[in-house]
Amino acid sequence: MTVSGGRSFIDEGSPAHDFFVVTGGRAKLFTLLPDGRRQVTGFAEGGDFLGLAASDSYAFSAEALGGVSLCRFPHASMQRLTARFPNLEHRLREEASRELALMQARMTLLGRKTARERLATFLIERCQGPHRAAPVLKQPIEIDLPMPRTDIADYLGLTIETVSRTFSLFRREKLISVRGITHITLLDPERIFAIADGME
């Protein structure tokens, strides 16, 4: 299935009949707080599973960023799928373990890191992951950020003003360069990794 940009394909609280695999494009994941505020909890891209751990209802919403393509699988057919594709069961266990590790890393991000460390961590997340080759830190790394600054702010638990100010600081320090709205080049990846780790 394909979903155009800005459209939701998972709605928080709705019955969890299916899970999804992202095959192209990107999506943002978010939850709504009781007072109506939105908390972006992650960004999904090619190879990511969504809704896999859902029980009766989805715990988050998912919205396409600039269009996304997906494979949708009914939860009821999971047993048949794993019987037909034995490697799938191992892949699902890997995905569940990765999801837990990401949740733990996110708790550290929101609970302990400064604004500078949070943005550095976010940039690193965008250029590494289980579906990508390990980045080479000795040379510039180009990444694409299709999400607006408001989504980045919601994800990092910061105001949009703080995110914009920290981006500007990174530019002045020649850590990054920005082309257009979405294209970022990490000019000094090693130093950005050090900032994310609290080493600077």
mmCIF file with all atom_site columns, C-alpha atoms in Angstrom:
data_model
loop_
_atom_site.group_PDB
_atom_site.id
_atom_site.type_symbol
_atom_site.label_atom_id
_atom_site.label_alt_id
_atom_site.label_comp_id
_atom_site.label_asym_id
_atom_site.label_entity_id
_atom_site.label_seq_id
_atom_site.pdbx_PDB_ins_code
_atom_site.Cartn_x
_atom_site.Cartn_y
_atom_site.Cartn_z
_atom_site.occupancy
_atom_site.B_iso_or_equiv
_atom_site.pdbx_formal_charge
_atom_site.auth_seq_id
_atom_site.auth_comp_id
_atom_site.auth_asym_id
_atom_site.auth_atom_id
_atom_site.pdbx_PDB_model_num
ATOM 1   C CA . MET A 1 1   ? 0.000  0.000   0.000  1.00 0.00 ? 1   MET A CA 1
ATOM 2   C CA . THR A 1 2   ? 1.076  3.614   -0.488 1.00 0.00 ? 2   THR A CA 1
ATOM 3   C CA . VAL A 1 3   ? 0.197  6.541   1.758  1.00 0.00 ? 3   VAL A CA 1
ATOM 4   C CA . SER A 1 4   ? 0.600  10.157  0.664  1.00 0.00 ? 4   SER A CA 1
ATOM 5   C CA . GLY A 1 5   ? 2.438  12.700  2.778  1.00 0.00 ? 5   GLY A CA 1
ATOM 6   C CA . GLY A 1 6   ? 0.557  13.950  5.821  1.00 0.00 ? 6   GLY A CA 1
ATOM 7   C CA . ARG A 1 7   ? -1.857 10.997  5.896  1.00 0.00 ? 7   ARG A CA 1
ATOM 8   C CA . SER A 1 8   ? -2.070 8.599   8.845  1.00 0.00 ? 8   SER A CA 1
ATOM 9   C CA . PHE A 1 9   ? -2.051 4.832   8.432  1.00 0.00 ? 9   PHE A CA 1
ATOM 10  C CA . ILE A 1 10  ? -2.018 3.907   12.147 1.00 0.00 ? 10  ILE A CA 1
ATOM 11  C CA . ASP A 1 11  ? -4.272 5.698   14.619 1.00 0.00 ? 11  ASP A CA 1
ATOM 12  C CA . GLU A 1 12  ? -3.521 5.603   18.330 1.00 0.00 ? 12  GLU A CA 1
ATOM 13  C CA . GLY A 1 13  ? -6.212 3.682   20.219 1.00 0.00 ? 13  GLY A CA 1
ATOM 14  C CA . SER A 1 14  ? -7.728 2.029   17.141 1.00 0.00 ? 14  SER A CA 1
ATOM 15  C CA . PRO A 1 15  ? -7.999 -1.812  16.974 1.00 0.00 ? 15  PRO A CA 1
ATOM 16  C CA . ALA A 1 16  ? -4.623 -3.353  16.137 1.00 0.00 ? 16  ALA A CA 1
ATOM 17  C CA . HIS A 1 17  ? -5.583 -5.752  13.381 1.00 0.00 ? 17  HIS A CA 1
ATOM 18  C CA . ASP A 1 18  ? -2.405 -5.379  11.290 1.00 0.00 ? 18  ASP A CA 1
ATOM 19  C CA . PHE A 1 19  ? 1.302  -4.688  11.459 1.00 0.00 ? 19  PHE A CA 1
ATOM 20  C CA . PHE A 1 20  ? 3.300  -2.893  8.782  1.00 0.00 ? 20  PHE A CA 1
ATOM 21  C CA . VAL A 1 21  ? 6.730  -3.051  7.184  1.00 0.00 ? 21  VAL A CA 1
ATOM 22  C CA . VAL A 1 22  ? 8.038  0.180   5.669  1.00 0.00 ? 22  VAL A CA 1
ATOM 23  C CA . THR A 1 23  ? 9.366  -0.537  2.165  1.00 0.00 ? 23  THR A CA 1
ATOM 24  C CA . GLY A 1 24  ? 9.997  3.036   1.017  1.00 0.00 ? 24  GLY A CA 1
ATOM 25  C CA . GLY A 1 25  ? 9.863  6.585   2.307  1.00 0.00 ? 25  GLY A CA 1
ATOM 26  C CA . ARG A 1 26  ? 9.603  7.640   5.931  1.00 0.00 ? 26  ARG A CA 1
ATOM 27  C CA . ALA A 1 27  ? 6.950  8.036   8.595  1.00 0.00 ? 27  ALA A CA 1
ATOM 28  C CA . LYS A 1 28  ? 6.734  9.750   11.940 1.00 0.00 ? 28  LYS A CA 1
ATOM 29  C CA . LEU A 1 29  ? 5.360  8.054   15.037 1.00 0.00 ? 29  LEU A CA 1
ATOM 30  C CA . PHE A 1 30  ? 3.610  10.055  17.727 1.00 0.00 ? 30  PHE A CA 1
ATOM 31  C CA . THR A 1 31  ? 1.256  9.956   20.687 1.00 0.00 ? 31  THR A CA 1
ATOM 32  C CA . LEU A 1 32  ? -1.184 12.556  21.977 1.00 0.00 ? 32  LEU A CA 1
ATOM 33  C CA . LEU A 1 33  ? -1.061 13.723  25.581 1.00 0.00 ? 33  LEU A CA 1
ATOM 34  C CA . PRO A 1 34  ? -4.337 14.240  27.513 1.00 0.00 ? 34  PRO A CA 1
ATOM 35  C CA . ASP A 1 35  ? -4.089 18.019  27.037 1.00 0.00 ? 35  ASP A CA 1
ATOM 36  C CA . GLY A 1 36  ? -3.825 17.650  23.258 1.00 0.00 ? 36  GLY A CA 1
ATOM 37  C CA . ARG A 1 37  ? -0.074 18.142  22.955 1.00 0.00 ? 37  ARG A CA 1
ATOM 38  C CA . ARG A 1 38  ? 1.754  15.803  20.596 1.00 0.00 ? 38  ARG A CA 1
ATOM 39  C CA . GLN A 1 39  ? 4.901  13.828  21.420 1.00 0.00 ? 39  GLN A CA 1
ATOM 40  C CA . VAL A 1 40  ? 6.840  12.512  18.436 1.00 0.00 ? 40  VAL A CA 1
ATOM 41  C CA . THR A 1 41  ? 8.301  9.193   19.561 1.00 0.00 ? 41  THR A CA 1
ATOM 42  C CA . GLY A 1 42  ? 10.266 8.161   16.487 1.00 0.00 ? 42  GLY A CA 1
ATOM 43  C CA . PHE A 1 43  ? 10.795 8.129   12.739 1.00 0.00 ? 43  PHE A CA 1
ATOM 44  C CA . ALA A 1 44  ? 10.465 4.944   10.672 1.00 0.00 ? 44  ALA A CA 1
ATOM 45  C CA . GLU A 1 45  ? 12.068 4.166   7.321  1.00 0.00 ? 45  GLU A CA 1
ATOM 46  C CA . GLY A 1 46  ? 12.696 1.284   4.948  1.00 0.00 ? 46  GLY A CA 1
ATOM 47  C CA . GLY A 1 47  ? 12.902 -2.080  6.740  1.00 0.00 ? 47  GLY A CA 1
ATOM 48  C CA . ASP A 1 48  ? 11.226 -0.951  9.960  1.00 0.00 ? 48  ASP A CA 1
ATOM 49  C CA . PHE A 1 49  ? 8.304  -2.905  11.455 1.00 0.00 ? 49  PHE A CA 1
ATOM 50  C CA . LEU A 1 50  ? 5.391  -0.954  12.936 1.00 0.00 ? 50  LEU A CA 1
ATOM 51  C CA . GLY A 1 51  ? 2.581  -2.208  15.151 1.00 0.00 ? 51  GLY A CA 1
ATOM 52  C CA . LEU A 1 52  ? 4.280  -5.517  15.765 1.00 0.00 ? 52  LEU A CA 1
ATOM 53  C CA . ALA A 1 53  ? 4.013  -5.352  19.553 1.00 0.00 ? 53  ALA A CA 1
ATOM 54  C CA . ALA A 1 54  ? 0.434  -4.061  19.602 1.00 0.00 ? 54  ALA A CA 1
ATOM 55  C CA . SER A 1 55  ? -2.082 -6.049  21.646 1.00 0.00 ? 55  SER A CA 1
ATOM 56  C CA . ASP A 1 56  ? -5.714 -4.974  21.319 1.00 0.00 ? 56  ASP A CA 1
ATOM 57  C CA . SER A 1 57  ? -5.075 -1.416  20.169 1.00 0.00 ? 57  SER A CA 1
ATOM 58  C CA . TYR A 1 58  ? -2.236 0.695   18.777 1.00 0.00 ? 58  TYR A CA 1
ATOM 59  C CA . ALA A 1 59  ? -0.234 2.685   21.327 1.00 0.00 ? 59  ALA A CA 1
ATOM 60  C CA . PHE A 1 60  ? 0.820  5.329   18.799 1.00 0.00 ? 60  PHE A CA 1
ATOM 61  C CA . SER A 1 61  ? -0.156 6.971   15.528 1.00 0.00 ? 61  SER A CA 1
ATOM 62  C CA . ALA A 1 62  ? 1.922  6.832   12.330 1.00 0.00 ? 62  ALA A CA 1
ATOM 63  C CA . GLU A 1 63  ? 1.855  9.465   9.594  1.00 0.00 ? 63  GLU A CA 1
ATOM 64  C CA . ALA A 1 64  ? 3.612  9.484   6.227  1.00 0.00 ? 64  ALA A CA 1
ATOM 65  C CA . LEU A 1 65  ? 6.371  12.030  5.678  1.00 0.00 ? 65  LEU A CA 1
ATOM 66  C CA . GLY A 1 66  ? 6.301  12.972  2.015  1.00 0.00 ? 66  GLY A CA 1
ATOM 67  C CA . GLY A 1 67  ? 4.757  9.640   1.001  1.00 0.00 ? 67  GLY A CA 1
ATOM 68  C CA . VAL A 1 68  ? 5.514  6.129   2.191  1.00 0.00 ? 68  VAL A CA 1
ATOM 69  C CA . SER A 1 69  ? 5.081  2.603   0.810  1.00 0.00 ? 69  SER A CA 1
ATOM 70  C CA . LEU A 1 70  ? 4.215  -0.273  3.136  1.00 0.00 ? 70  LEU A CA 1
ATOM 71  C CA . CYS A 1 71  ? 3.451  -3.953  3.304  1.00 0.00 ? 71  CYS A CA 1
ATOM 72  C CA . ARG A 1 72  ? 0.506  -4.670  5.591  1.00 0.00 ? 72  ARG A CA 1
ATOM 73  C CA . PHE A 1 73  ? 0.125  -8.031  7.347  1.00 0.00 ? 73  PHE A CA 1
ATOM 74  C CA . PRO A 1 74  ? -2.844 -9.121  9.483  1.00 0.00 ? 74  PRO A CA 1
ATOM 75  C CA . HIS A 1 75  ? -1.824 -10.148 13.014 1.00 0.00 ? 75  HIS A CA 1
ATOM 76  C CA . ALA A 1 76  ? -4.097 -13.164 12.626 1.00 0.00 ? 76  ALA A CA 1
ATOM 77  C CA . SER A 1 77  ? -1.907 -14.537 9.835  1.00 0.00 ? 77  SER A CA 1
ATOM 78  C CA . MET A 1 78  ? 1.362  -14.265 11.805 1.00 0.00 ? 78  MET A CA 1
ATOM 79  C CA . GLN A 1 79  ? 1.532  -17.984 12.572 1.00 0.00 ? 79  GLN A CA 1
ATOM 80  C CA . ARG A 1 80  ? 1.013  -18.880 8.905  1.00 0.00 ? 80  ARG A CA 1
ATOM 81  C CA . LEU A 1 81  ? 3.633  -16.341 7.836  1.00 0.00 ? 81  LEU A CA 1
ATOM 82  C CA . THR A 1 82  ? 6.305  -17.665 10.213 1.00 0.00 ? 82  THR A CA 1
ATOM 83  C CA . ALA A 1 83  ? 5.529  -21.247 9.134  1.00 0.00 ? 83  ALA A CA 1
ATOM 84  C CA . ARG A 1 84  ? 5.917  -20.273 5.491  1.00 0.00 ? 84  ARG A CA 1
ATOM 85  C CA . PHE A 1 85  ? 8.995  -18.099 6.041  1.00 0.00 ? 85  PHE A CA 1
ATOM 86  C CA . PRO A 1 86  ? 11.078 -19.630 8.892  1.00 0.00 ? 86  PRO A CA 1
ATOM 87  C CA . ASN A 1 87  ? 13.591 -16.767 8.875  1.00 0.00 ? 87  ASN A CA 1
ATOM 88  C CA . LEU A 1 88  ? 10.800 -14.330 9.650  1.00 0.00 ? 88  LEU A CA 1
ATOM 89  C CA . GLU A 1 89  ? 10.466 -15.504 13.261 1.00 0.00 ? 89  GLU A CA 1
ATOM 90  C CA . HIS A 1 90  ? 14.141 -14.753 13.911 1.00 0.00 ? 90  HIS A CA 1
ATOM 91  C CA . ARG A 1 91  ? 13.747 -11.362 12.206 1.00 0.00 ? 91  ARG A CA 1
ATOM 92  C CA . LEU A 1 92  ? 10.745 -10.517 14.390 1.00 0.00 ? 92  LEU A CA 1
ATOM 93  C CA . ARG A 1 93  ? 12.699 -11.363 17.554 1.00 0.00 ? 93  ARG A CA 1
ATOM 94  C CA . GLU A 1 94  ? 15.532 -9.124  16.369 1.00 0.00 ? 94  GLU A CA 1
ATOM 95  C CA . GLU A 1 95  ? 13.082 -6.314  15.747 1.00 0.00 ? 95  GLU A CA 1
ATOM 96  C CA . ALA A 1 96  ? 11.556 -6.684  19.222 1.00 0.00 ? 96  ALA A CA 1
ATOM 97  C CA . SER A 1 97  ? 15.038 -6.515  20.817 1.00 0.00 ? 97  SER A CA 1
ATOM 98  C CA . ARG A 1 98  ? 15.919 -3.453  18.751 1.00 0.00 ? 98  ARG A CA 1
ATOM 99  C CA . GLU A 1 99  ? 12.671 -1.756  19.770 1.00 0.00 ? 99  GLU A CA 1
ATOM 100 C CA . LEU A 1 100 ? 13.538 -2.274  23.452 1.00 0.00 ? 100 LEU A CA 1
ATOM 101 C CA . ALA A 1 101 ? 17.051 -0.870  22.964 1.00 0.00 ? 101 ALA A CA 1
ATOM 102 C CA . LEU A 1 102 ? 15.624 2.186   21.196 1.00 0.00 ? 102 LEU A CA 1
ATOM 103 C CA . MET A 1 103 ? 13.179 2.804   24.062 1.00 0.00 ? 103 MET A CA 1
ATOM 104 C CA . GLN A 1 104 ? 16.013 2.694   26.602 1.00 0.00 ? 104 GLN A CA 1
ATOM 105 C CA . ALA A 1 105 ? 18.134 5.069   24.501 1.00 0.00 ? 105 ALA A CA 1
ATOM 106 C CA . ARG A 1 106 ? 15.181 7.438   24.194 1.00 0.00 ? 106 ARG A CA 1
ATOM 107 C CA . MET A 1 107 ? 14.747 7.543   27.992 1.00 0.00 ? 107 MET A CA 1
ATOM 108 C CA . THR A 1 108 ? 18.378 8.659   28.271 1.00 0.00 ? 108 THR A CA 1
ATOM 109 C CA . LEU A 1 109 ? 17.905 11.205  25.483 1.00 0.00 ? 109 LEU A CA 1
ATOM 110 C CA . LEU A 1 110 ? 14.944 12.900  27.138 1.00 0.00 ? 110 LEU A CA 1
ATOM 111 C CA . GLY A 1 111 ? 16.019 12.491  30.742 1.00 0.00 ? 111 GLY A CA 1
ATOM 112 C CA . ARG A 1 112 ? 19.723 13.273  30.825 1.00 0.00 ? 112 ARG A CA 1
ATOM 113 C CA . LYS A 1 113 ? 20.997 14.996  27.679 1.00 0.00 ? 113 LYS A CA 1
ATOM 114 C CA . THR A 1 114 ? 21.365 18.719  27.011 1.00 0.00 ? 114 THR A CA 1
ATOM 115 C CA . ALA A 1 115 ? 19.802 20.371  23.955 1.00 0.00 ? 115 ALA A CA 1
ATOM 116 C CA . ARG A 1 116 ? 23.170 20.242  22.185 1.00 0.00 ? 116 ARG A CA 1
ATOM 117 C CA . GLU A 1 117 ? 23.595 16.547  22.989 1.00 0.00 ? 117 GLU A CA 1
ATOM 118 C CA . ARG A 1 118 ? 20.012 15.772  21.933 1.00 0.00 ? 118 ARG A CA 1
ATOM 119 C CA . LEU A 1 119 ? 20.381 17.351  18.502 1.00 0.00 ? 119 LEU A CA 1
ATOM 120 C CA . ALA A 1 120 ? 23.746 15.647  17.946 1.00 0.00 ? 120 ALA A CA 1
ATOM 121 C CA . THR A 1 121 ? 22.148 12.315  18.889 1.00 0.00 ? 121 THR A CA 1
ATOM 122 C CA . PHE A 1 122 ? 19.271 12.948  16.496 1.00 0.00 ? 122 PHE A CA 1
ATOM 123 C CA . LEU A 1 123 ? 21.669 13.652  13.600 1.00 0.00 ? 123 LEU A CA 1
ATOM 124 C CA . ILE A 1 124 ? 23.596 10.462  14.375 1.00 0.00 ? 124 ILE A CA 1
ATOM 125 C CA . GLU A 1 125 ? 20.370 8.426   14.440 1.00 0.00 ? 125 GLU A CA 1
ATOM 126 C CA . ARG A 1 126 ? 19.586 9.674   10.950 1.00 0.00 ? 126 ARG A CA 1
ATOM 127 C CA . CYS A 1 127 ? 22.861 8.342   9.483  1.00 0.00 ? 127 CYS A CA 1
ATOM 128 C CA . GLN A 1 128 ? 23.124 4.983   11.234 1.00 0.00 ? 128 GLN A CA 1
ATOM 129 C CA . GLY A 1 129 ? 20.887 2.058   12.037 1.00 0.00 ? 129 GLY A CA 1
ATOM 130 C CA . PRO A 1 130 ? 20.329 -1.659  11.412 1.00 0.00 ? 130 PRO A CA 1
ATOM 131 C CA . HIS A 1 131 ? 19.315 -1.091  7.791  1.00 0.00 ? 131 HIS A CA 1
ATOM 132 C CA . ARG A 1 132 ? 22.335 1.017   6.818  1.00 0.00 ? 132 ARG A CA 1
ATOM 133 C CA . ALA A 1 133 ? 26.070 0.539   6.492  1.00 0.00 ? 133 ALA A CA 1
ATOM 134 C CA . ALA A 1 134 ? 28.122 1.947   9.371  1.00 0.00 ? 134 ALA A CA 1
ATOM 135 C CA . PRO A 1 135 ? 29.046 5.568   8.604  1.00 0.00 ? 135 PRO A CA 1
ATOM 136 C CA . VAL A 1 136 ? 32.674 6.499   7.919  1.00 0.00 ? 136 VAL A CA 1
ATOM 137 C CA . LEU A 1 137 ? 33.507 9.146   10.513 1.00 0.00 ? 137 LEU A CA 1
ATOM 138 C CA . LYS A 1 138 ? 36.605 10.491  8.770  1.00 0.00 ? 138 LYS A CA 1
ATOM 139 C CA . GLN A 1 139 ? 34.627 12.117  5.966  1.00 0.00 ? 139 GLN A CA 1
ATOM 140 C CA . PRO A 1 140 ? 31.473 14.263  5.673  1.00 0.00 ? 140 PRO A CA 1
ATOM 141 C CA . ILE A 1 141 ? 28.137 12.432  5.839  1.00 0.00 ? 141 ILE A CA 1
ATOM 142 C CA . GLU A 1 142 ? 25.092 13.618  3.927  1.00 0.00 ? 142 GLU A CA 1
ATOM 143 C CA . ILE A 1 143 ? 21.633 13.038  5.392  1.00 0.00 ? 143 ILE A CA 1
ATOM 144 C CA . ASP A 1 144 ? 18.109 14.033  4.483  1.00 0.00 ? 144 ASP A CA 1
ATOM 145 C CA . LEU A 1 145 ? 15.665 15.376  7.073  1.00 0.00 ? 145 LEU A CA 1
ATOM 146 C CA . PRO A 1 146 ? 12.181 15.289  5.497  1.00 0.00 ? 146 PRO A CA 1
ATOM 147 C CA . MET A 1 147 ? 10.500 16.143  8.786  1.00 0.00 ? 147 MET A CA 1
ATOM 148 C CA . PRO A 1 148 ? 9.798  19.791  9.717  1.00 0.00 ? 148 PRO A CA 1
ATOM 149 C CA . ARG A 1 149 ? 11.638 21.429  12.615 1.00 0.00 ? 149 ARG A CA 1
ATOM 150 C CA . THR A 1 150 ? 8.457  21.209  14.713 1.00 0.00 ? 150 THR A CA 1
ATOM 151 C CA . ASP A 1 151 ? 8.597  17.386  14.468 1.00 0.00 ? 151 ASP A CA 1
ATOM 152 C CA . ILE A 1 152 ? 12.268 17.403  15.451 1.00 0.00 ? 152 ILE A CA 1
ATOM 153 C CA . ALA A 1 153 ? 11.451 19.625  18.435 1.00 0.00 ? 153 ALA A CA 1
ATOM 154 C CA . ASP A 1 154 ? 8.589  17.340  19.510 1.00 0.00 ? 154 ASP A CA 1
ATOM 155 C CA . TYR A 1 155 ? 10.844 14.292  19.184 1.00 0.00 ? 155 TYR A CA 1
ATOM 156 C CA . LEU A 1 156 ? 13.663 15.830  21.215 1.00 0.00 ? 156 LEU A CA 1
ATOM 157 C CA . GLY A 1 157 ? 11.415 17.334  23.890 1.00 0.00 ? 157 GLY A CA 1
ATOM 158 C CA . LEU A 1 158 ? 12.609 20.856  23.029 1.00 0.00 ? 158 LEU A CA 1
ATOM 159 C CA . THR A 1 159 ? 11.017 24.043  21.749 1.00 0.00 ? 159 THR A CA 1
ATOM 160 C CA . ILE A 1 160 ? 11.339 24.835  18.049 1.00 0.00 ? 160 ILE A CA 1
ATOM 161 C CA . GLU A 1 161 ? 13.313 27.964  19.011 1.00 0.00 ? 161 GLU A CA 1
ATOM 162 C CA . THR A 1 162 ? 15.869 25.838  20.867 1.00 0.00 ? 162 THR A CA 1
ATOM 163 C CA . VAL A 1 163 ? 16.169 23.425  17.932 1.00 0.00 ? 163 VAL A CA 1
ATOM 164 C CA . SER A 1 164 ? 16.667 26.303  15.458 1.00 0.00 ? 164 SER A CA 1
ATOM 165 C CA . ARG A 1 165 ? 19.198 27.975  17.752 1.00 0.00 ? 165 ARG A CA 1
ATOM 166 C CA . THR A 1 166 ? 21.168 24.729  18.175 1.00 0.00 ? 166 THR A CA 1
ATOM 167 C CA . PHE A 1 167 ? 21.180 24.093  14.408 1.00 0.00 ? 167 PHE A CA 1
ATOM 168 C CA . SER A 1 168 ? 22.543 27.633  13.932 1.00 0.00 ? 168 SER A CA 1
ATOM 169 C CA . LEU A 1 169 ? 25.202 26.987  16.590 1.00 0.00 ? 169 LEU A CA 1
ATOM 170 C CA . PHE A 1 170 ? 26.311 23.789  14.824 1.00 0.00 ? 170 PHE A CA 1
ATOM 171 C CA . ARG A 1 171 ? 26.559 25.737  11.555 1.00 0.00 ? 171 ARG A CA 1
ATOM 172 C CA . ARG A 1 172 ? 28.686 28.476  13.150 1.00 0.00 ? 172 ARG A CA 1
ATOM 173 C CA . GLU A 1 173 ? 30.979 25.828  14.620 1.00 0.00 ? 173 GLU A CA 1
ATOM 174 C CA . LYS A 1 174 ? 31.258 24.280  11.124 1.00 0.00 ? 174 LYS A CA 1
ATOM 175 C CA . LEU A 1 175 ? 29.905 20.960  12.383 1.00 0.00 ? 175 LEU A CA 1
ATOM 176 C CA . ILE A 1 176 ? 27.185 20.922  9.719  1.00 0.00 ? 176 ILE A CA 1
ATOM 177 C CA . SER A 1 177 ? 26.152 22.665  6.520  1.00 0.00 ? 177 SER A CA 1
ATOM 178 C CA . VAL A 1 178 ? 22.537 23.040  5.412  1.00 0.00 ? 178 VAL A CA 1
ATOM 179 C CA . ARG A 1 179 ? 21.287 23.101  1.820  1.00 0.00 ? 179 ARG A CA 1
ATOM 180 C CA . GLY A 1 180 ? 17.648 23.944  1.274  1.00 0.00 ? 180 GLY A CA 1
ATOM 181 C CA . ILE A 1 181 ? 15.300 22.837  4.022  1.00 0.00 ? 181 ILE A CA 1
ATOM 182 C CA . THR A 1 182 ? 15.958 19.122  4.264  1.00 0.00 ? 182 THR A CA 1
ATOM 183 C CA . HIS A 1 183 ? 19.562 18.402  3.241  1.00 0.00 ? 183 HIS A CA 1
ATOM 184 C CA . ILE A 1 184 ? 22.224 18.352  5.975  1.00 0.00 ? 184 ILE A CA 1
ATOM 185 C CA . THR A 1 185 ? 25.925 17.535  5.679  1.00 0.00 ? 185 THR A CA 1
ATOM 186 C CA . LEU A 1 186 ? 27.758 16.447  8.830  1.00 0.00 ? 186 LEU A CA 1
ATOM 187 C CA . LEU A 1 187 ? 31.115 18.148  8.224  1.00 0.00 ? 187 LEU A CA 1
ATOM 188 C CA . ASP A 1 188 ? 32.761 16.771  11.377 1.00 0.00 ? 188 ASP A CA 1
ATOM 189 C CA . PRO A 1 189 ? 31.018 13.467  12.248 1.00 0.00 ? 189 PRO A CA 1
ATOM 190 C CA . GLU A 1 190 ? 33.598 12.485  14.874 1.00 0.00 ? 190 GLU A CA 1
ATOM 191 C CA . ARG A 1 191 ? 32.960 15.632  16.879 1.00 0.00 ? 191 ARG A CA 1
ATOM 192 C CA . ILE A 1 192 ? 29.179 15.263  16.538 1.00 0.00 ? 192 ILE A CA 1
ATOM 193 C CA . PHE A 1 193 ? 29.466 11.720  17.927 1.00 0.00 ? 193 PHE A CA 1
ATOM 194 C CA . ALA A 1 194 ? 31.561 13.086  20.808 1.00 0.00 ? 194 ALA A CA 1
ATOM 195 C CA . ILE A 1 195 ? 28.928 15.739  21.590 1.00 0.00 ? 195 ILE A CA 1
ATOM 196 C CA . ALA A 1 196 ? 26.169 13.109  21.544 1.00 0.00 ? 196 ALA A CA 1
ATOM 197 C CA . ASP A 1 197 ? 28.149 10.992  24.003 1.00 0.00 ? 197 ASP A CA 1
ATOM 198 C CA . GLY A 1 198 ? 28.632 13.944  26.370 1.00 0.00 ? 198 GLY A CA 1
ATOM 199 C CA . MET A 1 199 ? 32.373 14.006  25.712 1.00 0.00 ? 199 MET A CA 1
ATOM 200 C CA . GLU A 1 200 ? 32.417 17.685  24.751 1.00 0.00 ? 200 GLU A CA 1
#
